Tab-separated table of C-alpha atoms and ligand atoms in Angstrom:
chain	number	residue	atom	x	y	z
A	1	UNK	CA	46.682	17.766	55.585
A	2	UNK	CA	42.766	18.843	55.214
A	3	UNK	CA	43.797	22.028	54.528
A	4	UNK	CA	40.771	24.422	55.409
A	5	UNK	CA	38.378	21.511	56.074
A	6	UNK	CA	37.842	19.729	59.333
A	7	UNK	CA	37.327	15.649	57.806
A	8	UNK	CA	39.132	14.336	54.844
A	9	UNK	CA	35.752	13.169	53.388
A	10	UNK	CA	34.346	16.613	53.561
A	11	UNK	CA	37.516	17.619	52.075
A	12	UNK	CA	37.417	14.778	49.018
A	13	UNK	CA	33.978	15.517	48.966
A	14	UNK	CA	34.924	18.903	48.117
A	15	UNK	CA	37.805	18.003	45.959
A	16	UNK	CA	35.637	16.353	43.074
A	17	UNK	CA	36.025	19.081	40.409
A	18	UNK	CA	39.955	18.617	40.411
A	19	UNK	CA	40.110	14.600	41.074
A	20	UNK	CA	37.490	14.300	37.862
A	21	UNK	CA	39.940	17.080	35.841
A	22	UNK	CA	42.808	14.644	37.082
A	23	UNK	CA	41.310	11.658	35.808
A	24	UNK	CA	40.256	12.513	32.096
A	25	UNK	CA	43.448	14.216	31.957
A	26	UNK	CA	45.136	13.165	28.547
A	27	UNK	CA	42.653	10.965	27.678
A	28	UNK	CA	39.894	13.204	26.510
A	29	UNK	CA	40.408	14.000	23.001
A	30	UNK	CA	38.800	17.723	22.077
A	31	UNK	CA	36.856	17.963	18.478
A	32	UNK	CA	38.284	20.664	15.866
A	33	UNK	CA	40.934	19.120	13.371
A	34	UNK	CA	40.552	15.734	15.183
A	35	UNK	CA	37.637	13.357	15.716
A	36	UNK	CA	36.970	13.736	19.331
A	37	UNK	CA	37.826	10.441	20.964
A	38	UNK	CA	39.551	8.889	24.180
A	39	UNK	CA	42.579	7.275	24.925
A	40	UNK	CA	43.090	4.663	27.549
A	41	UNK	CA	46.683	4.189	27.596
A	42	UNK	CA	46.432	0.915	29.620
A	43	UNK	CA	43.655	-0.695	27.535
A	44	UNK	CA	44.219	0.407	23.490
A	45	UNK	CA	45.705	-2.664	22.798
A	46	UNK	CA	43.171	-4.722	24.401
A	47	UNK	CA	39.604	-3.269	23.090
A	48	UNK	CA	39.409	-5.296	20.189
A	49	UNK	CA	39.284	-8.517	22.648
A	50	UNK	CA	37.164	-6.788	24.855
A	51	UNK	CA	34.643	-5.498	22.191
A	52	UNK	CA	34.497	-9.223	20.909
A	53	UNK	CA	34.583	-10.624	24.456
A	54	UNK	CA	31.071	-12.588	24.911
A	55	UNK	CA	30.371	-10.673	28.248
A	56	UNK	CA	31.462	-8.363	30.518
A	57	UNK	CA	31.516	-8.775	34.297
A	58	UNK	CA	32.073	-6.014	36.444
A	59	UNK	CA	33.457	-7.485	40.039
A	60	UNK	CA	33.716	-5.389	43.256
A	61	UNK	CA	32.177	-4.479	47.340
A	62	UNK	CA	30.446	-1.187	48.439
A	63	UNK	CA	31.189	1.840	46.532
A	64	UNK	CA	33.141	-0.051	43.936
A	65	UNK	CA	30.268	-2.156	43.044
A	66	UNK	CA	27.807	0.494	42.701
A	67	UNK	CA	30.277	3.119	40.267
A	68	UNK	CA	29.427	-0.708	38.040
A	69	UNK	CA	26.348	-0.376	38.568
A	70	UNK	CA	25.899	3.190	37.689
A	71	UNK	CA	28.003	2.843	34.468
A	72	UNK	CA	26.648	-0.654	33.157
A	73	UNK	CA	23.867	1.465	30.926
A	74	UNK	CA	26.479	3.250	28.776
A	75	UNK	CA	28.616	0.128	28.563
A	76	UNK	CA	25.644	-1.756	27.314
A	77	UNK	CA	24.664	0.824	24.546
A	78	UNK	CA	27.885	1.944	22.988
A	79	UNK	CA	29.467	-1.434	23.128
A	80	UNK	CA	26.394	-3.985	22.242
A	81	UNK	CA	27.935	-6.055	24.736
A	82	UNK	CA	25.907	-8.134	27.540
A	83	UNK	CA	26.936	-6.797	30.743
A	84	UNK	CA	26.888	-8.866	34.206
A	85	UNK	CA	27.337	-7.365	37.746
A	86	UNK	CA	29.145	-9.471	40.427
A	87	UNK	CA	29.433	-8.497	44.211
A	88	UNK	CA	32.977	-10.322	44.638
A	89	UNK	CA	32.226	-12.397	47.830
A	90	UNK	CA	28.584	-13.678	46.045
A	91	UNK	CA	30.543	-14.938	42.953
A	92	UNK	CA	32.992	-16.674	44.858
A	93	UNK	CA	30.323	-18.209	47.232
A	94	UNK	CA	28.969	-19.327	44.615
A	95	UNK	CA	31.705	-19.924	42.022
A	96	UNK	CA	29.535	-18.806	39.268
A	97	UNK	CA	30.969	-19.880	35.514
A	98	UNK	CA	33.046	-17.685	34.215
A	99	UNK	CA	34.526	-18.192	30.567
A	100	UNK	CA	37.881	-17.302	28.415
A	101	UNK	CA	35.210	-15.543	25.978
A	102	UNK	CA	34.217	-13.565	29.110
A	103	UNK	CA	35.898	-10.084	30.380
A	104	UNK	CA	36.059	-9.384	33.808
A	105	UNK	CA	36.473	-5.914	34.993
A	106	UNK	CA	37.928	-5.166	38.656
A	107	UNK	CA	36.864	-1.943	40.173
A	108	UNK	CA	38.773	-1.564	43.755
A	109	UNK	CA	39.743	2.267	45.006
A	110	UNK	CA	42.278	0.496	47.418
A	111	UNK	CA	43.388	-2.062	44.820
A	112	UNK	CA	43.859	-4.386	47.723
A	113	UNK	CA	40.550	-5.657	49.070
A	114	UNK	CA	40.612	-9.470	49.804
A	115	UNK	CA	37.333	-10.689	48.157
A	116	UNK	CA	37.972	-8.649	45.015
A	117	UNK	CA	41.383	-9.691	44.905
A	118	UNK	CA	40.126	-13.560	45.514
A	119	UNK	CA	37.629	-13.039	42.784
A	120	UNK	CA	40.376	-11.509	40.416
A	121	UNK	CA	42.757	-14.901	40.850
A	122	UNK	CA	39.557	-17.421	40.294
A	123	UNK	CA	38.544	-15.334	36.923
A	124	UNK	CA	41.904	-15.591	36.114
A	125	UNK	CA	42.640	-19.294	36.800
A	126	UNK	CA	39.088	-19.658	34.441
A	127	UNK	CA	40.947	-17.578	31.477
A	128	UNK	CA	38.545	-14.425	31.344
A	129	UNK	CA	40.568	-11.118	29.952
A	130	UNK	CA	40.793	-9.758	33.821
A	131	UNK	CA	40.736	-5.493	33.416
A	132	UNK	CA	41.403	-3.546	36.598
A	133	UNK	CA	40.118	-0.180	37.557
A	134	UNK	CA	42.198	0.878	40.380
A	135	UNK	CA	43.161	4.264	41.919
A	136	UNK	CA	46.666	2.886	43.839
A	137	UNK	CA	49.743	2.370	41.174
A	138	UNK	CA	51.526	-1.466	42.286
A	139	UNK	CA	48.515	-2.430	44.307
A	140	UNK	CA	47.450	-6.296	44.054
A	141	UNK	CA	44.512	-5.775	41.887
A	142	UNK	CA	46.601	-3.323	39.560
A	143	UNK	CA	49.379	-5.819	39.384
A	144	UNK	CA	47.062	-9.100	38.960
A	145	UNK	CA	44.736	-7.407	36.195
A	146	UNK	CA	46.268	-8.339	32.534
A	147	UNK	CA	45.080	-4.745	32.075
A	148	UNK	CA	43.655	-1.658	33.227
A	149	UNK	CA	43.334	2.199	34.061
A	150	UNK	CA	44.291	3.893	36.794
A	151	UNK	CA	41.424	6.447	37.621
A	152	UNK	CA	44.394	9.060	39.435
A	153	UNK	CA	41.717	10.556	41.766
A	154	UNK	CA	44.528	10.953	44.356
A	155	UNK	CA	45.156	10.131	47.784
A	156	UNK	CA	41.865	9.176	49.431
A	157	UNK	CA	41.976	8.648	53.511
A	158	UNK	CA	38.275	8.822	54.796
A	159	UNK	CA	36.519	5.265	54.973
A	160	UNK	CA	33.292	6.578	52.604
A	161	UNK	CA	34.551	6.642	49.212
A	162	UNK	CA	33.630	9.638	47.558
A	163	UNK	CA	35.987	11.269	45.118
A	164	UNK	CA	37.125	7.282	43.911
A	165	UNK	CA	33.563	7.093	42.949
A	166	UNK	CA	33.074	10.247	40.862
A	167	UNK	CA	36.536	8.622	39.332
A	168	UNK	CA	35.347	5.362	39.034
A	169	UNK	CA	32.074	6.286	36.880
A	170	UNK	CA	34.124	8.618	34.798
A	171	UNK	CA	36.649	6.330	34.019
A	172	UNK	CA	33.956	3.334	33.021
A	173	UNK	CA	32.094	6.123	31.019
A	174	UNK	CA	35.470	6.557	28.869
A	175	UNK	CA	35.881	2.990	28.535
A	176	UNK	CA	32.209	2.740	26.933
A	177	UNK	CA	33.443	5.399	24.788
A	178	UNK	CA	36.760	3.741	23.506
A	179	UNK	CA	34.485	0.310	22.772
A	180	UNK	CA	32.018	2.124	21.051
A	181	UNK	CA	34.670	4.316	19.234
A	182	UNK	CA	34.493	1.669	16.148
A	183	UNK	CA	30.375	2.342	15.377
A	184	UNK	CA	29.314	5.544	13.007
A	185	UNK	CA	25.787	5.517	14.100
A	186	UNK	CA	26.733	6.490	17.368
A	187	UNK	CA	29.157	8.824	17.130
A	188	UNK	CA	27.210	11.713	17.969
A	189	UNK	CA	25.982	10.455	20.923
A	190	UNK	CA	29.704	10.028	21.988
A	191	UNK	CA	30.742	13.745	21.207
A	192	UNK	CA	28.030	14.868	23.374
A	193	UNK	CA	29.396	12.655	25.859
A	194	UNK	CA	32.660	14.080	25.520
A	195	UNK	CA	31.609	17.867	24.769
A	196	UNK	CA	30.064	17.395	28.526
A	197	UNK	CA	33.283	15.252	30.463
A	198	UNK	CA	34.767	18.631	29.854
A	199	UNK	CA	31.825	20.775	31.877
A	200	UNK	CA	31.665	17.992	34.316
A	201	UNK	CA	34.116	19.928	37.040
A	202	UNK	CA	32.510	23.061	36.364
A	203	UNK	CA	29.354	21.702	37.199
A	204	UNK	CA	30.189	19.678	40.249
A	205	UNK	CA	32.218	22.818	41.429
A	206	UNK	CA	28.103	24.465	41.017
A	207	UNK	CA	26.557	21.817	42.481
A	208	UNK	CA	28.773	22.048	45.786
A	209	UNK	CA	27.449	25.263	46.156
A	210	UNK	CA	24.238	23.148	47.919
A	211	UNK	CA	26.250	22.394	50.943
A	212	UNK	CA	24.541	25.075	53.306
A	213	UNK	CA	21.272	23.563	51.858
A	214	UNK	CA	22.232	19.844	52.307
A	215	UNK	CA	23.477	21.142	56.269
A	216	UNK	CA	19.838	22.323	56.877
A	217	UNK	CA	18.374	18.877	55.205
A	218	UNK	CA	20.558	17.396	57.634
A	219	UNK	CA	19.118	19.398	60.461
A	220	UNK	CA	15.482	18.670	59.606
A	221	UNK	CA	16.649	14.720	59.472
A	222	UNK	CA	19.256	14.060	62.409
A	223	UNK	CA	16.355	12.744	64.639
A	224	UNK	CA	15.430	10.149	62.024
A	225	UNK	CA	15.613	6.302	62.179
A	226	UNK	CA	15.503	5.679	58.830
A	227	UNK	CA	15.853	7.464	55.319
A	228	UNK	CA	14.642	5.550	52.130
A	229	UNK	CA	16.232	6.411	48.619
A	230	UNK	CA	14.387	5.442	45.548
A	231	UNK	CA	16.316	5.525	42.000
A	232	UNK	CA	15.932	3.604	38.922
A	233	UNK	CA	18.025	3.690	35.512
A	234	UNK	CA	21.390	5.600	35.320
A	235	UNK	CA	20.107	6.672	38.860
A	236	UNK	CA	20.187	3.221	40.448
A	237	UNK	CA	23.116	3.314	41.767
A	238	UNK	CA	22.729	6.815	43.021
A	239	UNK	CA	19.909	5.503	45.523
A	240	UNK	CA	22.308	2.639	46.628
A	241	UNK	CA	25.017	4.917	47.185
A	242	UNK	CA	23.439	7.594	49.372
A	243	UNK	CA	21.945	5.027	50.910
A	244	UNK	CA	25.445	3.353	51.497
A	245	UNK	CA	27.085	6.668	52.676
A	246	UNK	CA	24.328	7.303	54.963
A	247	UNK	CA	24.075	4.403	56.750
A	248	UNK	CA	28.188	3.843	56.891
A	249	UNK	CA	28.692	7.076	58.425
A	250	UNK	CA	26.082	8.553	60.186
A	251	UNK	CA	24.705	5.303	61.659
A	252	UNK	CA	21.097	6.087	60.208
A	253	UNK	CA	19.328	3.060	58.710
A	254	UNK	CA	19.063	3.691	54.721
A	255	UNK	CA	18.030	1.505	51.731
A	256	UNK	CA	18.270	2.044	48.430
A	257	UNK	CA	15.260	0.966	46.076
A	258	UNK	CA	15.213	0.388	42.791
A	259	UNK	CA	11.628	2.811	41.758
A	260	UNK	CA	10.604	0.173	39.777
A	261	UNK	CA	9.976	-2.195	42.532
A	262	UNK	CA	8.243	-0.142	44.579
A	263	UNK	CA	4.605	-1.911	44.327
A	264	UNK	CA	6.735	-5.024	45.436
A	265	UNK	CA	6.962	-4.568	48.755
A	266	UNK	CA	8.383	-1.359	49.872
A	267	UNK	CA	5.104	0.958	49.397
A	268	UNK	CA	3.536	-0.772	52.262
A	269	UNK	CA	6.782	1.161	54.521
A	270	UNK	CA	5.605	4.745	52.987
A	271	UNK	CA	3.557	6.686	55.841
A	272	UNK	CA	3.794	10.648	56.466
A	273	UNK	CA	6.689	10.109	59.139
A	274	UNK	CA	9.465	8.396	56.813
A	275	UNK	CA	11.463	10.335	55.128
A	276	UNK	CA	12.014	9.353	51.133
A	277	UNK	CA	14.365	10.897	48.597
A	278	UNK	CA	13.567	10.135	45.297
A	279	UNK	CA	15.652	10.987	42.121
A	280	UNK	CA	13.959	12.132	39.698
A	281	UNK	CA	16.695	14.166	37.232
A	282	UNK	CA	15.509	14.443	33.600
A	283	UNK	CA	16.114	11.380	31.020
A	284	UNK	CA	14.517	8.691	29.866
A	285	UNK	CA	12.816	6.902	33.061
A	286	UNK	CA	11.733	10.847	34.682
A	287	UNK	CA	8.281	10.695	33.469
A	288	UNK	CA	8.225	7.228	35.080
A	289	UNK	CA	9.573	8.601	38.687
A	290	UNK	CA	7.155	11.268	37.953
A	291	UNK	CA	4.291	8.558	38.480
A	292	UNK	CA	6.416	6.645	41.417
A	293	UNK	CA	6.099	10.679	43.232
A	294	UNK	CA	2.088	10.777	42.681
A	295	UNK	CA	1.963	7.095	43.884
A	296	UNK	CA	4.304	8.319	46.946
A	297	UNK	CA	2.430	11.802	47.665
A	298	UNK	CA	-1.469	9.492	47.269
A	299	UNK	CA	0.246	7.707	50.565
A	300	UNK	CA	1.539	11.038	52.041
A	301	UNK	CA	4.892	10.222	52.145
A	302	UNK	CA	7.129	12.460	53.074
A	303	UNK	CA	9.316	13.880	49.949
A	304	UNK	CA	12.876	14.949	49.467
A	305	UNK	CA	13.026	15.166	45.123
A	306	UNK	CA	16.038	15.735	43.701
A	307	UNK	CA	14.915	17.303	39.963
A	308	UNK	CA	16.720	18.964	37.407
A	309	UNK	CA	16.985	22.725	37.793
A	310	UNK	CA	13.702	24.476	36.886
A	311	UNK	CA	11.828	21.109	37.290
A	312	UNK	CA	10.593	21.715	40.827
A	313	UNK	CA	7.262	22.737	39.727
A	314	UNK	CA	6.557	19.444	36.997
A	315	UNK	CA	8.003	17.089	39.768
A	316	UNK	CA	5.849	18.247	42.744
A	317	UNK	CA	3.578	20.603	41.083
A	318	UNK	CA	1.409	20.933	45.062
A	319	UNK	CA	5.050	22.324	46.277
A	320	UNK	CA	4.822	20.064	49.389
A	321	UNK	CA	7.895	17.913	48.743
A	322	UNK	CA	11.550	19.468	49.648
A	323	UNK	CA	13.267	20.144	46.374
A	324	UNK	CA	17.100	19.555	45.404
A	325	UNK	CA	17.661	21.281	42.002
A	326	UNK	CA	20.830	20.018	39.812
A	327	UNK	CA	22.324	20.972	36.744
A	328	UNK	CA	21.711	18.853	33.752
A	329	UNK	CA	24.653	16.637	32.238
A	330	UNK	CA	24.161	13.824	29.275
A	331	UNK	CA	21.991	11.261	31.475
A	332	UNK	CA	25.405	8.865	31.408
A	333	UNK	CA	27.334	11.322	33.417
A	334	UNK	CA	24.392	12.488	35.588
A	335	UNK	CA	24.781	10.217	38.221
A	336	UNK	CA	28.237	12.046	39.164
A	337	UNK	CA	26.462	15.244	39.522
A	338	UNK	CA	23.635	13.636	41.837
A	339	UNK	CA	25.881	12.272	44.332
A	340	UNK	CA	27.556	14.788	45.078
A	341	UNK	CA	25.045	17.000	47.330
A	342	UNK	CA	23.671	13.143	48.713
A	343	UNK	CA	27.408	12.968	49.837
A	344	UNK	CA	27.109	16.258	51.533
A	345	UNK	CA	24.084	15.482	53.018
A	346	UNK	CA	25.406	12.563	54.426
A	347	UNK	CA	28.497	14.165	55.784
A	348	UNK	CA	26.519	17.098	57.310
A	349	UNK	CA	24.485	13.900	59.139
A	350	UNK	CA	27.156	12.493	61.138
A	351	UNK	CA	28.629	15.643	61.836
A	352	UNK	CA	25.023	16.756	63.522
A	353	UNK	CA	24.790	13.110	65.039
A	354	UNK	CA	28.062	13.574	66.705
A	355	UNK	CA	29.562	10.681	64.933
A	356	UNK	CA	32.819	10.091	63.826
A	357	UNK	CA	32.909	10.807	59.835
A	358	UNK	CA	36.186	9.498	58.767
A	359	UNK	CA	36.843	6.906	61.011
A	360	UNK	CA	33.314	5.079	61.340
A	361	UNK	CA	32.406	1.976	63.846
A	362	UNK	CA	33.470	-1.109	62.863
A	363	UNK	CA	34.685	-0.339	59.712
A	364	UNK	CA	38.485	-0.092	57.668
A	365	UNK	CA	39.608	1.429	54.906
A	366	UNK	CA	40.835	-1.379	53.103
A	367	UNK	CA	38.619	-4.636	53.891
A	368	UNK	CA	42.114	-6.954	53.582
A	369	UNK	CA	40.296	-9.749	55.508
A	370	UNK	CA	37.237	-11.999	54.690
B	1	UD1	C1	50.621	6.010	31.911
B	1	UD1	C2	51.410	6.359	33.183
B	1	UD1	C3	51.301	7.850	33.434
B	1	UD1	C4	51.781	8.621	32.205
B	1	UD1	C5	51.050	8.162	30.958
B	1	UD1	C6	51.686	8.816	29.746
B	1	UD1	C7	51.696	4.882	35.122
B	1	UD1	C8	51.081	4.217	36.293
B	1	UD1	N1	50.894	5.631	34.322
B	1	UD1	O1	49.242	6.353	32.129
B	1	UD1	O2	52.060	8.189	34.583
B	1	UD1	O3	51.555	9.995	32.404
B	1	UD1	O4	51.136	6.747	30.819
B	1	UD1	O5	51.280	8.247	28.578
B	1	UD1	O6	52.890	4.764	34.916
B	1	UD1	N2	47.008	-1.425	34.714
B	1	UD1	C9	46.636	-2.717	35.050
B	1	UD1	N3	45.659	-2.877	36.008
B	1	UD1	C10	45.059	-1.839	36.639
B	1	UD1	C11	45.441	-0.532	36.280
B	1	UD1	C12	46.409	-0.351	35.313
B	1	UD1	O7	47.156	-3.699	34.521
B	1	UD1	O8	44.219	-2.080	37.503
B	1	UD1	C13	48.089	-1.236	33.715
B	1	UD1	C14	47.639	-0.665	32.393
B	1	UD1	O9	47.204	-1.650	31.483
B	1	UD1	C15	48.904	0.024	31.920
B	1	UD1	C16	49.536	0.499	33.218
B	1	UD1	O10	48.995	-0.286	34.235
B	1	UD1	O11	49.756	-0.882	31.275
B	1	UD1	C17	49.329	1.962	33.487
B	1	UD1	O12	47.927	2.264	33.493
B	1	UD1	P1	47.424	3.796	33.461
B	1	UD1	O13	48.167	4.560	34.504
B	1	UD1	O14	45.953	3.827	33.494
B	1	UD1	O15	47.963	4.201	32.001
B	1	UD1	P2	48.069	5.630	31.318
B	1	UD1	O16	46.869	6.435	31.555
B	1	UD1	O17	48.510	5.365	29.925
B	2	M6R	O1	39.005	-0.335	47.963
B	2	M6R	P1	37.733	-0.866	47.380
B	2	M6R	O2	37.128	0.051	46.378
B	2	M6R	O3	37.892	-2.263	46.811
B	2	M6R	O4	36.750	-0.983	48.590
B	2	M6R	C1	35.466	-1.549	48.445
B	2	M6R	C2	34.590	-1.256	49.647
B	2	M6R	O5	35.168	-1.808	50.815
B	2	M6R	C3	34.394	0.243	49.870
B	2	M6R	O6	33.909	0.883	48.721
B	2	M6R	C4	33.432	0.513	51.031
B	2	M6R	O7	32.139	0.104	50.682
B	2	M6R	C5	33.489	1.999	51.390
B	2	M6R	N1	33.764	2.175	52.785
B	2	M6R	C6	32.242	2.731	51.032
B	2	M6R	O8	32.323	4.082	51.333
């Protein structure tokens, strides 16, 4: 069933614009006669605990973990709530405290990984609010969770998560949306939030349109051993992610750094033979990754920027770094945009590489095991 595609994960990949329109589905509410808002079905009656709730955790592996990470920001802000990020095996190595006052959030795509689940039934025994975000109806995590939303992204087969990501993010965006629904000093921020959910499919439908240019990225780094990403705010998670899909399925070493620890240790890697992506989309940390490119460029290192469209020139005004141009979103949502052609590129890699995309070494879809 991959249709006119020859991998499931090129054809999730590709599938984005309707999985996202299948996820806000009924739960984006448009402006006019009514305030614009959103309705989670699964949580409304639970967002007054969860708006009072002390903290929230967000608990997951791989993919999961980083949507979290990439949606922690907006949480934070529209919900004034202290948000803590958990990879499920660390907290239950190291049974970290975890309170009633406390609300735990679950993000699995399978619903049925083993240290999320295991993670799930300790916050539970400790009397946290326990939230899933799943994308399979019945699953363990979706049953186990007092509460949750389904993100509906459909059916996904390859082992990189790709479309459950896009969902994931989207879904966590809406829930920072229904916490923060109760505060008048931010609710224009929200509508713009909302005004762009609804452009978000149009605009990953545009920004698919890179794919030849990702394919000849991917030519120019098949030979590579390594490929650094460097990110930092909303765009975090974006580094870790390439950097995850990279490494999972075209068996190139890649690391994700956070920009802002750059002088910490990873400058002393940068040389004019390693390859480094750096994301540098406009909001309010770009004049910051503007700095991290001089400091890169002063070392000659070898530039792949990925700017807003029509910043080429600001970002790398010497035009010596390769440019990927993306179309602007509120910065919340931008990170769904920005993964998309770092998918691609990463697909287009293992294809070149001879590898096998949706079946990689070593790895399972569903990590049932510990
Ligand atoms: C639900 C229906 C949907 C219907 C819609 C109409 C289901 C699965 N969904 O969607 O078909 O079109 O109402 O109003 O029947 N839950 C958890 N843990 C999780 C995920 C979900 O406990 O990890 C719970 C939710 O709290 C909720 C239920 O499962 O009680 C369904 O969640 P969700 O599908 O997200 O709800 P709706 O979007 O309202
Ligand atoms: O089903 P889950 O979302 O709980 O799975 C978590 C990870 O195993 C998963 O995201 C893994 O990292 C993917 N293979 C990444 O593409």
């Amino acid at each position: 069933k991959k249709g006119n595609f020859e991998h499931f994960m090129q054809k999730e990949i590709h599938e984005q614009p309707d999985s996202l329109t299948m996820t806000m589905r009924g739960r984006l509410i448009r402006g006019e006669q009514r305030v614009k808002g959103v309705l989670l079905g699964g949580l409304k009656d639970h967002l007054r605990t969860i708006r009072r709730s002390r903290r929230i955790i967000f608990i997951g592996c791989g993919t999961s973990y980083n949507a979290a990470l990439a949606s922690r920001p907006i949480i934070e802000e529209l919900s004034g709530v202290p948000v803590t990020m958990e990879i499920a095996s660390d907290l239950i190595d190291r049974q970290g405290p975890i309170y009633r006052e406390d609300t735990a959030i679950f993000v699995s795509q399978s619903g049925e990984t083993a240290d999320t689940l295991q993670a799930l039934e300790y916050a539970r025994a400790n009397g946290a609010l326990c939230v899933g975000i799943t994308n399979t109806v019945g699953s363990a995590i979706a049953r186990g969770t007092h509460c949750g939303v389904h993100i509906n992204a459909g059916c996904e087969i390859g082992v990189a998560s790709t479309k459950a990501y896009t969902s994931q993010i989207a879904v966590i965006i809406m829930l920072a949306l229904a916490l923060g629904d109760d505060s008048i000093s931010s609710q224009r921020r929200r509508e713009a939030i909302i005004d762009d959910c609804f452009n978000l499919p149009s605009k990953v439908r545009d920004v698919l349109k890179l794919d030849q240019d990702m394919k000849e990225l991917a030519m120019l780094l098949m030979e590579e051993q390594s490929l650094l990403v460097f990110g930092r705010g909303y765009n975090y998670a974006t580094a870790l992610e390439c950097a995850l899909k990279v490494k999972e399925v075209s068996l190139m070493h890649s690391e994700g750094i956070l920009a802002g620890e750059m002088k910490h240790g990873p400058l002393a890697l940068v040389d004019e033979t390693l390859p480094i992506i750096v994301i540098a989309t406009r909001d309010g940390s770009s004049s910051k990754q503007q700095s991290v490119i001089q400091q890169l460029k002063a070392r000659k290192g070898r530039l792949i920027v990925m700017c807003t469209e029509g910043d080429a020139q600001s970002m790398c005004p010497d035009g010596t770094c390769r440019v990927i141009e993306v179309p602007q979103v509120q910065d919340c949502l931008q990170p769904i945009i920005n993964i998309v052609p770092l998918q691609l590129l990463a697909y287009h890699l293992t294809v070149l590489r001879g590898f096998n995309v949706d079946q990689p070494r070593n790895l399972a879809k569903s990590v049932t095991t510990q």
